[in-house]
Structures are given as C-alpha cells and as structure tokens.
Coordinates of C-alpha atoms and ligand atoms in Angstrom, one line a residue:
M1 CA 15.6 -31.2 -18.4
N2 CA 17.0 -29.1 -15.7
V3 CA 14.8 -26.3 -16.6
F4 CA 11.6 -28.5 -16.5
L5 CA 12.6 -29.8 -13.0
E6 CA 13.1 -26.2 -11.8
Q7 CA 9.7 -25.1 -13.2
G8 CA 8.0 -28.1 -11.6
W9 CA 9.5 -27.3 -8.3
S10 CA 8.4 -23.6 -8.3
V11 CA 4.8 -24.6 -9.0
F12 CA 5.0 -27.1 -6.2
L13 CA 6.3 -24.3 -3.8
I14 CA 3.5 -22.0 -4.9
L15 CA 0.7 -24.5 -4.3
G16 CA 2.1 -25.5 -1.0
M17 CA 2.2 -21.9 0.1
A18 CA -1.3 -21.2 -1.1
F19 CA -2.4 -24.3 1.0
M20 CA -0.7 -23.0 4.1
T21 CA -2.3 -19.7 3.7
L22 CA -5.7 -21.2 3.5
E23 CA -5.0 -23.6 6.5
A24 CA -3.9 -20.7 8.6
R25 CA -6.9 -18.5 7.8
F26 CA -9.2 -21.4 8.3
V27 CA -7.8 -22.2 11.7
Q28 CA -8.2 -18.5 12.7
A29 CA -11.7 -18.5 11.6
A30 CA -12.4 -21.4 13.8
G31 CA -11.3 -19.2 16.7
I32 CA -8.0 -20.9 17.5
K33 CA -5.4 -18.5 18.7
T34 CA -2.8 -18.1 16.2
A35 CA -0.1 -18.2 18.9
D36 CA -0.8 -22.0 19.1
M37 CA 0.3 -22.5 15.5
P38 CA 3.8 -22.6 14.0
T39 CA 5.0 -19.1 13.1
S40 CA 5.4 -20.1 9.4
M41 CA 1.8 -20.8 9.1
S42 CA 0.2 -17.9 11.1
A43 CA 2.4 -15.5 9.1
A44 CA 1.2 -16.7 5.8
S45 CA -0.5 -13.9 3.8
P46 CA -3.7 -14.2 1.7
V47 CA -1.5 -13.1 -1.3
A48 CA 0.8 -16.0 -1.0
G49 CA 0.8 -17.9 -4.3
K50 CA -1.2 -15.3 -6.1
R51 CA -0.1 -13.9 -9.5
I52 CA -0.5 -10.1 -9.4
C53 CA 0.2 -7.7 -12.2
L54 CA 1.2 -4.1 -11.4
D55 CA 0.8 -1.4 -13.9
P56 CA 2.7 1.9 -13.2
G57 CA 0.8 4.5 -15.4
H58 CA 2.5 6.4 -18.3
G59 CA 6.3 6.5 -18.8
A60 CA 8.8 7.8 -21.3
G61 CA 7.2 10.5 -23.4
S62 CA 3.9 10.2 -21.6
S63 CA 4.5 12.1 -18.2
G64 CA 1.0 11.9 -16.9
A65 CA 0.0 14.6 -14.3
V66 CA 2.7 17.1 -13.4
G67 CA 2.8 18.9 -10.1
P68 CA 3.1 22.7 -9.5
T69 CA 7.0 22.5 -8.9
G70 CA 7.5 19.7 -11.6
L71 CA 7.2 16.3 -9.9
I72 CA 6.0 13.9 -12.7
E73 CA 3.4 11.3 -12.2
K74 CA 5.0 8.6 -14.2
D75 CA 8.0 8.5 -11.7
V76 CA 5.7 8.6 -8.7
N77 CA 3.7 5.7 -10.1
L78 CA 6.8 3.6 -10.9
R79 CA 8.3 4.2 -7.4
E80 CA 5.1 3.2 -5.7
A81 CA 4.7 0.0 -7.9
L82 CA 8.2 -1.0 -7.1
L83 CA 7.6 -0.6 -3.3
L84 CA 4.5 -2.5 -3.6
K85 CA 6.2 -5.3 -5.7
E86 CA 8.7 -5.8 -3.0
M87 CA 5.9 -6.0 -0.2
L88 CA 3.8 -8.5 -2.3
E89 CA 6.9 -10.6 -3.2
K90 CA 7.9 -10.7 0.4
A91 CA 4.5 -12.1 1.2
G92 CA 4.7 -14.9 -1.2
A93 CA 3.0 -13.5 -4.3
T94 CA 4.4 -13.6 -7.9
V95 CA 4.4 -10.1 -9.3
F96 CA 4.4 -9.1 -13.0
M97 CA 5.3 -5.6 -14.0
T98 CA 4.0 -3.9 -17.2
R99 CA 7.2 -1.7 -16.8
T100 CA 10.1 -1.4 -14.5
E101 CA 11.8 1.5 -16.1
D102 CA 11.0 4.8 -17.9
V103 CA 9.2 3.3 -20.9
D104 CA 5.6 3.6 -22.2
P105 CA 4.1 0.3 -23.5
P106 CA 0.8 1.0 -25.2
L107 CA -2.3 0.5 -23.0
L108 CA -3.5 -2.5 -25.0
E109 CA -0.1 -4.1 -24.8
R110 CA -0.2 -3.7 -21.0
A111 CA -3.6 -5.4 -20.9
K112 CA -2.5 -8.1 -23.3
F113 CA 0.6 -8.8 -21.0
N114 CA -1.7 -9.2 -18.0
K115 CA -4.0 -11.6 -19.8
A116 CA -1.1 -13.6 -21.2
N117 CA 0.2 -14.1 -17.6
K118 CA -3.3 -15.2 -16.5
T119 CA -3.1 -13.3 -13.2
D120 CA -5.4 -13.2 -10.2
L121 CA -5.5 -9.4 -10.1
F122 CA -4.3 -6.4 -12.3
V123 CA -3.7 -3.0 -10.5
S124 CA -2.9 0.1 -12.5
L125 CA -1.2 2.7 -10.4
H126 CA -1.7 6.5 -11.1
H127 CA -2.0 10.0 -9.5
N128 CA -4.5 12.4 -10.6
A129 CA -4.5 16.2 -11.7
N130 CA -7.5 18.5 -11.8
A131 CA -8.3 19.4 -15.4
Q132 CA -9.8 22.8 -14.4
N133 CA -6.5 23.9 -12.6
D134 CA -8.2 23.8 -9.3
S135 CA -5.1 23.2 -7.1
S136 CA -7.2 22.7 -4.0
M137 CA -8.7 19.5 -5.3
N138 CA -7.4 16.2 -3.7
R139 CA -9.2 13.0 -3.2
T140 CA -8.9 9.3 -3.8
E141 CA -10.6 7.8 -7.0
T142 CA -10.6 4.0 -7.7
F143 CA -12.0 2.6 -10.8
Y144 CA -13.2 -0.7 -12.2
H145 CA -14.9 -1.5 -15.5
W146 CA -18.5 -2.1 -16.2
Y147 CA -17.6 -5.5 -17.8
D148 CA -17.1 -6.8 -14.3
L149 CA -19.8 -4.7 -12.5
E150 CA -20.8 -6.3 -9.2
G151 CA -18.0 -8.9 -9.8
P152 CA -14.5 -9.3 -8.2
S153 CA -13.2 -6.2 -9.8
E154 CA -15.7 -4.2 -7.8
D155 CA -14.6 -6.1 -4.6
A156 CA -11.0 -5.3 -5.3
A157 CA -11.7 -1.7 -6.0
R158 CA -13.5 -1.3 -2.7
A159 CA -10.9 -3.2 -0.7
I160 CA -8.0 -1.1 -2.0
H161 CA -10.2 2.2 -1.8
R162 CA -11.0 1.4 1.8
E163 CA -7.4 1.1 2.9
M164 CA -6.4 4.3 0.9
E165 CA -9.3 6.2 2.3
A166 CA -8.2 5.2 5.9
L167 CA -4.7 6.2 5.4
L168 CA -5.2 9.5 3.4
K169 CA -8.7 10.4 4.8
L170 CA -9.3 12.7 1.7
P171 CA -12.9 14.1 1.6
N172 CA -15.2 13.3 -1.5
S173 CA -13.3 10.1 -2.3
K174 CA -15.2 7.7 -4.4
V175 CA -15.1 4.3 -6.2
Y176 CA -16.2 4.6 -9.9
M177 CA -17.6 2.1 -12.4
C178 CA -16.2 3.2 -15.7
W179 CA -16.8 2.5 -19.4
A180 CA -13.5 4.1 -20.7
Y181 CA -9.9 3.4 -19.7
G182 CA -8.8 1.0 -22.4
V183 CA -6.3 -0.7 -19.9
L184 CA -9.4 -2.0 -18.0
R185 CA -11.7 -2.3 -20.9
E186 CA -9.5 -4.6 -22.9
N187 CA -8.3 -6.6 -19.9
S188 CA -9.1 -9.9 -18.0
Y189 CA -10.6 -9.5 -14.5
P190 CA -10.3 -8.6 -11.7
A191 CA -8.7 -5.4 -12.7
V192 CA -8.8 -1.9 -11.1
L193 CA -7.1 1.5 -11.7
V194 CA -6.3 3.6 -8.5
E195 CA -5.7 7.3 -8.3
P196 CA -4.7 7.7 -4.5
S197 CA -4.5 11.5 -4.7
Y198 CA -4.0 14.7 -6.8
L199 CA -0.5 15.6 -7.9
S200 CA -1.9 19.0 -9.0
N201 CA -2.3 19.9 -5.3
P202 CA 0.9 21.6 -4.0
E203 CA 0.8 20.1 -0.5
E204 CA 0.3 16.7 -1.9
E205 CA 3.0 17.2 -4.3
K206 CA 5.3 18.0 -1.4
R207 CA 4.2 14.7 0.4
L208 CA 4.8 12.6 -2.7
R209 CA 8.4 13.7 -2.9
D210 CA 8.8 11.8 0.4
E211 CA 9.9 8.1 -0.1
N212 CA 8.2 7.4 3.3
Y213 CA 4.9 8.8 2.1
L214 CA 5.1 6.6 -1.1
R215 CA 5.9 3.6 1.1
S216 CA 2.7 4.2 3.2
I217 CA 0.7 4.3 0.0
A218 CA 2.2 1.2 -1.3
G219 CA 1.3 -0.3 2.2
A220 CA -2.3 0.7 1.8
Y221 CA -2.5 -1.0 -1.7
F222 CA -0.9 -4.1 0.0
R223 CA -3.4 -4.3 2.8
G224 CA -6.3 -3.8 0.4
I225 CA -5.0 -6.5 -1.8
E226 CA -4.6 -8.8 1.1
K227 CA -8.1 -8.2 2.2
F228 CA -9.4 -8.8 -1.4
F229 CA -7.9 -12.4 -1.4
E230 CA -8.9 -13.2 2.3
G231 CA -11.7 -15.6 2.4
G232 CA -11.4 -16.9 -1.2
R233 CA -14.2 -16.5 -3.8
P234 CA -17.1 -18.7 -5.0
E235 CA -17.3 -20.0 -8.5
I236 CA -20.5 -20.6 -10.4
K237 CA -20.9 -23.6 -12.7
L238 CA -23.5 -22.8 -15.5
D239 CA -23.9 -24.3 -18.8
E240 CA -22.6 -22.1 -21.8
A241 CA -26.0 -22.7 -23.4
I242 CA -28.9 -22.4 -20.9
K243 CA -31.0 -25.5 -20.9
F244 CA -34.4 -26.1 -19.1
A245 CA -37.5 -28.2 -19.5
D246 CA -41.1 -27.0 -19.9
D247 CA -41.1 -26.3 -16.1
G248 CA -38.7 -23.4 -16.6
V249 CA -36.2 -24.4 -14.0
I250 CA -32.6 -23.7 -14.5
Q251 CA -30.0 -25.5 -12.6
A252 CA -26.6 -24.2 -11.6
Q253 CA -23.9 -25.1 -9.1
V254 CA -22.2 -22.8 -6.6
V255 CA -18.7 -24.1 -5.7
C256 CA -16.8 -22.8 -2.7
P257 CA -13.1 -23.9 -3.4
A258 CA -11.4 -25.7 -0.6
G259 CA -10.3 -23.4 2.3
S260 CA -12.6 -20.5 1.0
A261 CA -15.6 -19.2 2.9
L262 CA -19.2 -20.5 2.2
V263 CA -22.2 -19.1 0.5
A264 CA -25.4 -18.6 2.3
R265 CA -29.0 -18.5 1.0
G266 CA -29.8 -14.8 0.6
D267 CA -26.3 -14.1 -0.9
I268 CA -27.2 -15.4 -4.3
R269 CA -27.8 -12.6 -6.9
I270 CA -30.0 -13.6 -9.8
K271 CA -31.3 -11.1 -12.5
V272 CA -33.7 -12.0 -15.4
D273 CA -33.7 -9.2 -17.9
G274 CA -31.9 -7.1 -15.6
Q275 CA -34.6 -7.3 -12.8
P276 CA -33.6 -8.9 -9.4
H277 CA -35.3 -12.4 -9.3
Y278 CA -35.7 -14.1 -5.9
D279 CA -37.5 -17.3 -6.8
Y280 CA -34.8 -19.9 -6.3
Q281 CA -33.7 -22.7 -4.0
F282 CA -30.3 -23.2 -2.7
D283 CA -28.6 -26.0 -0.9
T284 CA -25.8 -24.8 1.3
E285 CA -24.3 -28.2 1.8
G286 CA -24.1 -29.3 -1.9
G287 CA -24.2 -25.9 -3.6
A288 CA -27.0 -26.9 -5.9
L289 CA -28.9 -23.8 -7.2
S290 CA -32.5 -24.2 -8.8
I291 CA -33.7 -21.0 -10.4
Y292 CA -37.4 -20.8 -11.1
L293 CA -38.0 -18.6 -14.1
P294 CA -41.0 -16.4 -13.8
I295 CA -44.1 -18.5 -14.9
D296 CA -45.5 -15.7 -17.0
L297 CA -42.2 -15.0 -18.9
A298 CA -42.9 -13.9 -22.4
L299 CA -41.8 -16.1 -25.4
G300 CA -38.8 -14.9 -27.0
K301 CA -35.1 -14.0 -26.1
H302 CA -34.2 -13.1 -22.5
E303 CA -31.0 -12.6 -20.3
I304 CA -30.2 -14.2 -17.0
S305 CA -27.3 -13.3 -14.7
I306 CA -26.2 -15.2 -11.7
A307 CA -23.6 -14.3 -9.0
A308 CA -22.9 -15.4 -5.4
R309 CA -21.2 -13.7 -2.6
N310 CA -19.5 -15.8 0.3
V311 CA -19.8 -15.0 4.0
A312 CA -16.3 -13.3 3.8
G313 CA -17.9 -10.7 1.4
N314 CA -16.2 -11.8 -1.9
T315 CA -18.2 -12.1 -5.0
S316 CA -18.0 -14.7 -7.8
F317 CA -17.8 -13.5 -11.4
V318 CA -21.2 -12.6 -12.7
H319 CA -22.4 -15.1 -15.3
R320 CA -24.6 -13.5 -18.0
R321 CA -26.3 -15.7 -20.5
F322 CA -29.0 -15.1 -23.3
F323 CA -31.6 -17.8 -23.7
E324 CA -34.8 -18.2 -25.9
L325 CA -38.1 -19.3 -24.3
Q326 CA -39.9 -21.1 -27.1
K327 CA -42.9 -22.6 -25.2
P328 CA -44.9 -21.2 -22.2
I329 CA -43.7 -22.3 -18.8
V330 CA -45.9 -25.0 -17.3
R331 CA -45.2 -25.5 -13.6
A332 CA -47.3 -25.9 -10.4
E333 CA -46.6 -22.9 -8.3
A334 CA -44.7 -24.1 -5.3
K335 CA -46.5 -23.3 -2.1
Q336 CA -44.3 -21.4 0.1
I337 CA -45.2 -21.5 3.9
P338 CA -44.3 -18.0 5.1
L339 CA -42.2 -18.0 8.4
F340 CA -43.3 -16.8 11.8
G341 CA -46.9 -17.8 11.3
G342 CA -47.3 -15.5 8.4
V343 CA -47.7 -12.5 10.5
L344 CA -45.8 -10.5 7.9
K345 CA -47.5 -12.2 4.9
D346 CA -48.4 -9.5 2.2
K347 CA -47.3 -6.7 4.4
V348 CA -45.8 -4.1 2.1
I349 CA -42.4 -3.1 3.2
V350 CA -40.0 -0.7 1.4
L351 CA -36.5 -0.9 2.6
D352 CA -34.3 2.1 2.0
A353 CA -30.4 1.8 2.4
Q354 CA -29.2 5.4 3.3
G355 CA -26.5 7.0 1.2
G356 CA -24.7 5.3 -1.7
G357 CA -22.3 6.3 -4.6
G358 CA -20.5 9.4 -3.6
E359 CA -22.5 9.8 -0.4
P360 CA -21.1 7.5 2.2
I361 CA -23.0 9.3 5.1
C362 CA -19.9 8.7 7.3
V363 CA -16.7 6.9 7.1
A364 CA -15.3 4.9 10.0
P365 CA -11.6 5.3 11.0
G366 CA -10.7 2.1 9.1
G367 CA -12.3 3.3 5.9
L368 CA -15.7 1.4 6.2
R369 CA -18.5 3.4 4.6
A370 CA -21.8 3.6 6.2
S371 CA -23.6 3.4 2.9
D372 CA -22.1 0.0 2.2
V373 CA -23.0 -1.3 5.5
N374 CA -26.6 0.0 5.1
L375 CA -26.9 -1.9 1.8
K376 CA -25.5 -5.2 3.2
T377 CA -27.8 -5.1 6.1
T378 CA -30.7 -4.1 3.9
L379 CA -30.1 -7.0 1.5
C380 CA -30.0 -9.5 4.4
L381 CA -33.3 -8.2 5.8
F382 CA -34.8 -8.3 2.3
D383 CA -34.1 -12.0 2.1
Y384 CA -35.6 -12.7 5.5
L385 CA -38.8 -10.7 4.7
K386 CA -39.3 -12.5 1.4
Q387 CA -39.2 -15.8 3.4
C388 CA -41.9 -14.3 5.7
G389 CA -44.1 -13.8 2.7
A390 CA -43.8 -10.0 2.8
S391 CA -44.2 -7.9 -0.4
V392 CA -40.9 -6.2 0.0
S393 CA -38.9 -3.9 -2.3
M394 CA -35.7 -1.7 -2.2
T395 CA -35.1 1.9 -3.1
R396 CA -31.5 0.8 -4.1
T397 CA -29.9 -2.6 -4.7
S398 CA -26.4 -1.5 -5.6
D399 CA -23.9 1.3 -4.6
K400 CA -25.8 4.1 -6.5
E401 CA -26.5 7.7 -5.5
M402 CA -30.0 8.5 -5.1
D403 CA -31.6 11.7 -3.6
N404 CA -34.2 11.6 -0.9
V405 CA -36.9 13.0 -3.2
E406 CA -36.5 9.9 -5.5
R407 CA -36.7 7.7 -2.5
V408 CA -39.8 9.2 -1.2
A409 CA -41.4 9.0 -4.7
F410 CA -40.5 5.2 -4.9
G411 CA -42.1 4.8 -1.5
L412 CA -45.3 6.5 -2.6
M413 CA -45.7 4.2 -5.6
Q414 CA -45.6 1.1 -3.4
D415 CA -48.2 2.4 -0.8
P416 CA -46.3 0.6 1.9
D417 CA -47.2 -0.5 5.5
V418 CA -43.7 0.5 6.5
F419 CA -41.1 2.6 4.8
L420 CA -37.9 1.6 6.6
T421 CA -34.7 3.6 6.1
I422 CA -31.6 1.8 7.4
G423 CA -28.7 4.1 8.3
H424 CA -25.4 4.2 10.3
R425 CA -23.9 7.4 11.6
M426 CA -22.0 9.0 14.4
P427 CA -23.8 10.3 17.5
E428 CA -25.1 13.7 17.1
P429 CA -23.5 16.3 19.3
G430 CA -25.7 17.9 21.8
M431 CA -28.4 15.0 21.5
G432 CA -26.8 13.0 24.4
E433 CA -26.4 10.0 22.1
K434 CA -23.6 7.5 23.0
P435 CA -21.3 5.5 20.8
G436 CA -22.5 2.2 19.5
T437 CA -26.1 2.6 20.6
F438 CA -29.4 2.2 18.6
A439 CA -31.3 5.2 17.4
T440 CA -34.6 5.6 15.5
R441 CA -36.5 8.6 14.1
F442 CA -40.0 8.6 12.9
G443 CA -42.4 11.1 11.3
A444 CA -43.8 13.9 13.2
R445 CA -47.3 13.3 12.0
W446 CA -47.2 9.6 12.4
D447 CA -48.4 8.2 15.7
G448 CA -47.4 4.6 14.7
G449 CA -43.7 5.6 14.8
T450 CA -43.7 5.4 18.6
A451 CA -44.8 1.9 18.7
I452 CA -42.5 0.5 16.0
G453 CA -39.7 2.6 17.4
K454 CA -40.2 0.9 20.8
A455 CA -40.2 -2.5 19.3
M456 CA -37.2 -1.8 17.2
A457 CA -35.4 -0.4 20.2
Y458 CA -36.0 -3.2 22.5
Q459 CA -35.3 -6.0 19.9
T460 CA -32.2 -4.3 18.6
R461 CA -30.8 -3.6 22.1
K462 CA -31.3 -7.3 23.1
M463 CA -29.9 -8.8 20.0
L464 CA -26.8 -6.5 19.4
G465 CA -26.0 -6.1 23.1
T466 CA -26.0 -2.2 22.9
G467 CA -27.5 0.5 25.0
A468 CA -25.9 -0.4 28.4
E469 CA -24.6 3.3 28.7
L470 CA -28.3 4.5 28.3
G471 CA -29.9 2.6 31.1
N472 CA -31.5 -0.8 31.7
I473 CA -31.1 -2.8 28.6
N474 CA -34.1 -5.0 29.6
S475 CA -36.5 -2.2 29.5
R476 CA -39.4 -2.5 27.1
Q477 CA -39.6 1.2 27.1
P478 CA -37.2 3.1 24.9
L479 CA -34.1 4.3 26.8
P480 CA -33.2 8.2 26.5
T481 CA -32.1 9.2 22.9
E482 CA -33.3 5.9 21.4
V483 CA -36.7 7.0 19.8
H484 CA -37.5 10.5 18.6
N485 CA -39.2 12.7 16.1
W486 CA -37.5 13.9 12.9
S487 CA -39.4 16.4 11.1
S488 CA -36.8 17.7 8.7
W489 CA -36.4 14.5 6.8
E490 CA -38.1 14.3 3.4
A491 CA -39.4 10.8 3.9
M492 CA -41.1 12.0 7.1
H493 CA -43.1 14.7 5.1
A494 CA -44.6 11.8 3.1
A495 CA -45.5 10.1 6.4
Q496 CA -49.1 11.2 6.0
R497 CA -49.2 8.9 3.1
Y498 CA -47.1 6.0 4.5
T499 CA -45.4 5.2 7.7
A500 CA -41.9 6.1 7.6
L501 CA -39.1 5.2 10.1
Y502 CA -35.3 5.7 10.1
V503 CA -33.2 3.3 12.1
C504 CA -29.6 3.4 13.0
P505 CA -28.9 -0.2 14.6
M506 CA -25.6 0.8 15.9
M507 CA -23.7 4.1 16.0
F508 CA -20.6 3.9 13.8
D509 CA -18.1 5.1 16.4
A510 CA -18.0 2.7 19.2
P511 CA -14.8 0.4 19.6
G512 CA -15.3 -2.8 17.7
V513 CA -18.4 -1.7 15.7
E514 CA -16.4 -1.2 12.5
E515 CA -14.9 -4.8 12.9
R516 CA -18.3 -6.3 13.5
L517 CA -19.9 -4.5 10.6
S518 CA -17.0 -5.3 8.2
Q519 CA -18.2 -8.9 8.5
T520 CA -21.4 -10.2 6.9
A521 CA -22.0 -11.9 10.3
G522 CA -22.6 -8.4 11.8
C523 CA -24.9 -7.2 9.1
R524 CA -26.9 -10.5 9.3
K525 CA -27.3 -10.0 13.0
E526 CA -28.5 -6.3 12.5
A527 CA -31.0 -7.5 10.0
L528 CA -32.3 -10.2 12.3
A529 CA -32.7 -7.6 15.1
L530 CA -34.8 -5.4 12.7
L531 CA -36.9 -8.4 11.6
Y532 CA -37.7 -9.1 15.2
G533 CA -38.6 -5.5 15.6
L534 CA -41.1 -5.7 12.8
L535 CA -42.5 -9.0 14.0
A536 CA -43.1 -7.4 17.4
N537 CA -44.7 -4.5 15.7
F538 CA -47.1 -6.7 13.8
G539 CA -48.4 -8.4 16.8
L540 CA -45.9 -11.3 17.9
E541 CA -45.0 -11.3 21.6
D542 CA -41.5 -12.8 22.1
D543 CA -42.1 -13.4 25.8
K544 CA -45.1 -15.5 25.0
M545 CA -43.3 -17.6 22.4
S546 CA -40.2 -19.9 22.3
T547 CA -36.6 -19.0 21.9
I548 CA -33.7 -21.3 20.8
S549 CA -30.2 -20.0 21.8
G550 CA -27.1 -21.7 21.2
V551 CA -23.3 -21.6 20.8
V552 CA -21.2 -23.1 18.1
N553 CA -17.8 -24.4 19.1
A554 CA -14.7 -25.6 17.2
P555 CA -13.5 -29.1 18.3
S556 CA -11.0 -27.2 20.5
G557 CA -14.0 -25.9 22.5
A558 CA -13.3 -22.4 21.3
P559 CA -16.4 -20.5 20.0
A560 CA -16.6 -20.6 16.1
P561 CA -17.3 -17.2 14.5
N562 CA -18.9 -16.8 11.0
A563 CA -20.5 -20.2 11.1
L564 CA -23.8 -20.3 9.1
V565 CA -26.8 -21.4 11.3
Q566 CA -29.9 -22.3 9.4
L567 CA -33.3 -23.0 10.9
K568 CA -34.7 -25.8 8.8
D569 CA -36.4 -24.3 5.6
G570 CA -35.9 -21.0 7.2
I571 CA -33.6 -18.1 7.7
V572 CA -29.8 -18.3 7.8
I573 CA -27.9 -16.3 10.4
Q574 CA -24.2 -16.2 11.3
T575 CA -22.4 -16.3 14.6
E576 CA -20.3 -13.5 15.6
A577 CA -17.0 -13.6 17.5
D578 CA -18.7 -15.3 20.6
G579 CA -20.0 -18.2 18.4
R580 CA -23.6 -17.5 19.6
F581 CA -26.9 -17.4 17.9
E582 CA -30.5 -17.0 18.7
F583 CA -33.9 -17.6 17.1
K584 CA -36.9 -16.0 18.7
F585 CA -40.7 -15.8 18.0
L586 CA -40.9 -19.6 17.5
Q587 CA -44.1 -21.5 17.8
A588 CA -44.1 -24.8 19.7
G589 CA -42.7 -27.7 17.7
K590 CA -39.7 -29.4 16.4
Y591 CA -37.0 -27.5 14.6
E592 CA -33.9 -28.8 12.8
I593 CA -30.9 -26.5 13.0
S594 CA -28.0 -26.9 10.6
V595 CA -24.6 -25.4 11.0
F596 CA -22.1 -25.0 8.2
L597 CA -18.5 -23.7 8.5
A598 CA -15.7 -24.2 5.8
G599 CA -13.5 -27.0 6.8
F600 CA -15.9 -28.8 9.1
K601 CA -18.6 -31.3 8.6
P602 CA -22.1 -29.8 8.5
A603 CA -23.8 -30.4 11.9
K604 CA -27.4 -30.9 12.4
Q605 CA -29.5 -31.0 15.6
E606 CA -33.1 -31.4 16.2
V607 CA -34.6 -29.2 18.9
E608 CA -38.1 -29.5 20.3
V609 CA -39.6 -26.4 22.0
G610 CA -42.7 -25.7 24.0
D611 CA -45.1 -22.8 23.9
S612 CA -42.6 -20.4 25.5
G613 CA -39.3 -20.1 27.4
E614 CA -35.7 -20.5 26.2
T615 CA -34.0 -23.8 25.1
A616 CA -30.2 -23.6 25.2
I617 CA -28.2 -25.9 22.8
K618 CA -24.5 -26.4 22.1
I619 CA -23.2 -27.5 18.8
E620 CA -19.7 -28.9 18.5
L621 CA -18.2 -28.9 15.0
K622 CA -16.3 -32.0 13.7
P623 CA -13.4 -31.8 11.3
Ligands
ZN1 ZN1 -2.2 8.7 -14.8

C-alpha cells in the first residue's frame, strides 16, 4: 500500500513539474519578462519530467577507442554520462543508465532496456578513433537511424550536434543518417549516438583527461537536450489502415499537445511513393488535414508518409502507410485562385538551398549551420510560391550533399524563368560588405540580373531592417555591395540558358542574426522578403498597392513573438521579437487576418483596404 502511494505521488510530482515547464516557456513566448514570474517557474527546464536514457558506450572487455598514451574510451564515456546524468536530474529529468560501472551489456540489451523504460530520448555517448591511424583527425560526428529519418531523432541529433559544434569548433563535423549501429537500429525513437571528438588525436586525449573538459562536453549535451525538448512536438493521428472514398481524399489530424508550439500551413510534409506532395488543406485552428491524392494515381499499391513540424522547429514522427488504390480517383479538380493577382502563375522557378550534408557553407558562433537555414527559408518560400500558382521545384528538399554541377543540370531540365540560390555567409574580406546586410550576385551574361537584384535588395532591406550601414535604406537603387556580378559560379555559366541569381538575405555574422534565423519566424520573414522581390520583379509595384501592417500583443500589452499570422486563404507568416507583421502587394478589398499562438484564443480581424497606402492594425490576444 505504502509503495503504491509513493509511486502515485512521484507520478504526480513529475506531471506537476512538466506543467510548470510548459507554463513558464509559454509565458516567455508571449513576451512577458521572466523576472515578473516566481523563480521556481522561470527556472523550470524543458527537460523537467522527461525520461531520458543515457548509454555510455563499451565497458569491461570492450574498451572502445584507446588514446596514444592509453586513455580508454569506455572510461571517458562513463564519466561524461555520469556528469550529464547529474545535470539532467538537477533539472528535473528522470535518467536511466544502461550502465553505471565497468560492465558491457550487449547492444541489443541496451536498446531493450531503453524500450522497456518507455523513454522520451535515448543518447549513446562515445568518442571516436581514426581507423587509418591518422592522429591529426578530430571532429564531431552525430548519428541517427534511417528508421527515424526526418523525424524526432534527426531533430535531437541536430540539437545536440549544434551545441557540441559551438563548444568544440572542430572542422568537418557532421550529422549522419546511418543504417548500422544496432543500438540505434533495434531501439525506440528518438535515439541518437554522439562522438564528440577523436580520442586518437594526442591533443584531444590530453584534454579528455581533464575533468573540467568532460564537464563542458556534458554541458553541451545538456543544452542540446534542453533545446530538443523546448517547444514540444506535434503528433499526427492517422488510421492504421488508410481509408478514403472514390474522391481520393485522406483525412488526418495534427495535434499540438497543450503548451507546445503550433503547426503552420507549409510545415506539413507529405510524400506519396517517396515524392513530395503538396495538394492538401490544413486548418491551423482545429488541426484537420485533408490530403488530395494525385487524381491520376495508378491502380495498385502505394505508400504515403505524413509529418508535421511546429513553429519551434520540432518534428512529429513520420507516419508511413501502404494503401491499395482499387478504383480510379473521381474528383472535380479544386480551382485554386493564385495569390497576388496571379502575377507568378505558371512562372517556372527553381529554388536552390546552398550547401547541405557535410557542406555547411559557414557555421555561426552558436553552431547554427548556414546550409540548414538555407533549406528552411527555401521550404517556406516554396510554399508561398505554390500558393501563387508558380511551377516551383527545389534542387534539394533535405540535408543532403549536392555538387554545383548537379544543381545546374537540374536547373537546365526545368527551363526556368528564375533559378534562385538561397545562401547565407560571412561578409567577404576586401569587398566592403557589412555584417548582417543583404547581398545578391547574378550571372555575368544575364542583364536581367540587375533588375531582379535591385528588386530583391530593396524588398529584403525594407522587410528585414538591414542595410543601414550601407546608406539610405529607402533607396530603390541598390546600395554599395548589395548587387554585383559573379562570373565564377557554376550556375552563372548556365545563365545563357536560364536566369540565375544567388541571394544572401542576411549575412551570418551580425549580432542577433543567429538568434533570428534559429527561429522559423526569422526564416519565414526572409522567405516573404524574397517573395516580395519576385513579385516586384514580375511587375507588381508595392507603392501603387496596399499594405496591411500590424502588431500582435499579449494581454499584458507586450509584443507577442512567434505568433502565426494568416491572410485569409493565403500565406502564413510569423511575428518576430517585436510582434510585428506586414502584408504588401495587396489589391483593394476586404481581408480577414487570423492570428494563432499556443495558449491564446485564435484572433480574427477583418480589414478593408483601398487601392494604395498603408493600413495599420493592432491585434490583442486573449487567454
Ligand atoms: Zn565507441
């Protein structure tokens, strides 16, 4: 009896702590200063109440890597895991250890132990050695399994890897999807395996003998795990056996658990037979997802996969199902009215997210990789362009390595109106470029580059508030260093065949840029600026059209960041730290604006605008 009571009490405590965490985060998200809250709440960590399994690699007869002067991996792994355990427990997590002493449970036993404890995360801790006896080799490698590709394991791997990269700054570090590693393959997910550094490197071995160094590595694990749990994760409800009527519409539900961030249209990832599929409707408020299967889908067996990412950047598990199409799909094609007067309708646009895989292009001081930001901004822009009726495609849709020749070849096959590479980088020495500003480059033989470069420069500067160091930010003409030729880039050599442009919406090194671009809100804003640049390039004039600008406030009056702002039946953007948003290039008429933020009632406001000028609105959220 006593035992039961105690168990019941501990469950209650864990739930209570989890609630406090969410509450505290949510209040922070609403822009209320944490100083106004009781310390116990503001101090709550996102790991409070989570069940985490730590797996120090090797043990007993399996020593793992051995350093040049004899330091043994199994001991380093265990020491790090014990330090990390202490940090996690202090923050309110329940930690399960596959070993706490010098023993070597079989890999499958370790995985089984994790599964039996129904944990929220499994982390296997290792250090690497170079198999070719190259003692100079030293880098961070983080692994997740293919079984959870593009799911929470990948999120966890990236979150931990980013903190490790920021701490150790080892060149050529990389996150890997793997097939092998039984401890990941036979496990439940999310699960990751981390090799922070190479024990076979003599200097690294020396550092790994220092308890403080091990503590700093444990600290990087801890911060990565915190980031992984911050913002919660969406869930998808989908029948085990896929059902649909003759119209070929599959229904699913996206659930955002209480206290976790919301999911926006454009952040749903659907694949049919492995190909990205964008014909769907999503209701942000209720979470209903209707997927319209391709009308010409062949009879027989098919596979569909569905996942969703919330605005905190966390992904649901990917749900994969096989289904059989027995009768042809009969459905009236929905008539989609393209946005912005259809000026981009049927324009062929290829989006190219620079870098990927082992090529980050550049890494910000906090470990944010330019290649990841490029992809996020590209995916947002892709969704906007789809809704504008453009015929749009992407050179890459995931974090994969791709050489420039392959990208150019892909571009040639599409015969595009615009080939747009999205990149982020540091200012180039000797070019006079400034931190944080916009830069674009276009093909030497393509005159159109100047016009689109100008449009992009102006819209991006206005939207993102960059470029003050370069001159008058209201200038319709490009400011110094904003627009120039780039004859050495492969895509530019194809510019006689198609129109190619590289844009860097914001340099990576300005204060605050990393923070802005770590949030989906920052990437969405960049994507919107680039969309405005394209609209201007294809003939719309923002000064002869209407603008709705607004600010979203929490009930306290403080600006509400990360709120989703949706133009009725149109694009979804997000507020940044200042709570502001802006829709430009609007024709005269009535527009409904809906605002969603976790923890508040959805707010709707109808706005009527004339032929031109700016209409300012204020939206107050209610609990
Ligand atoms: Zn190992």
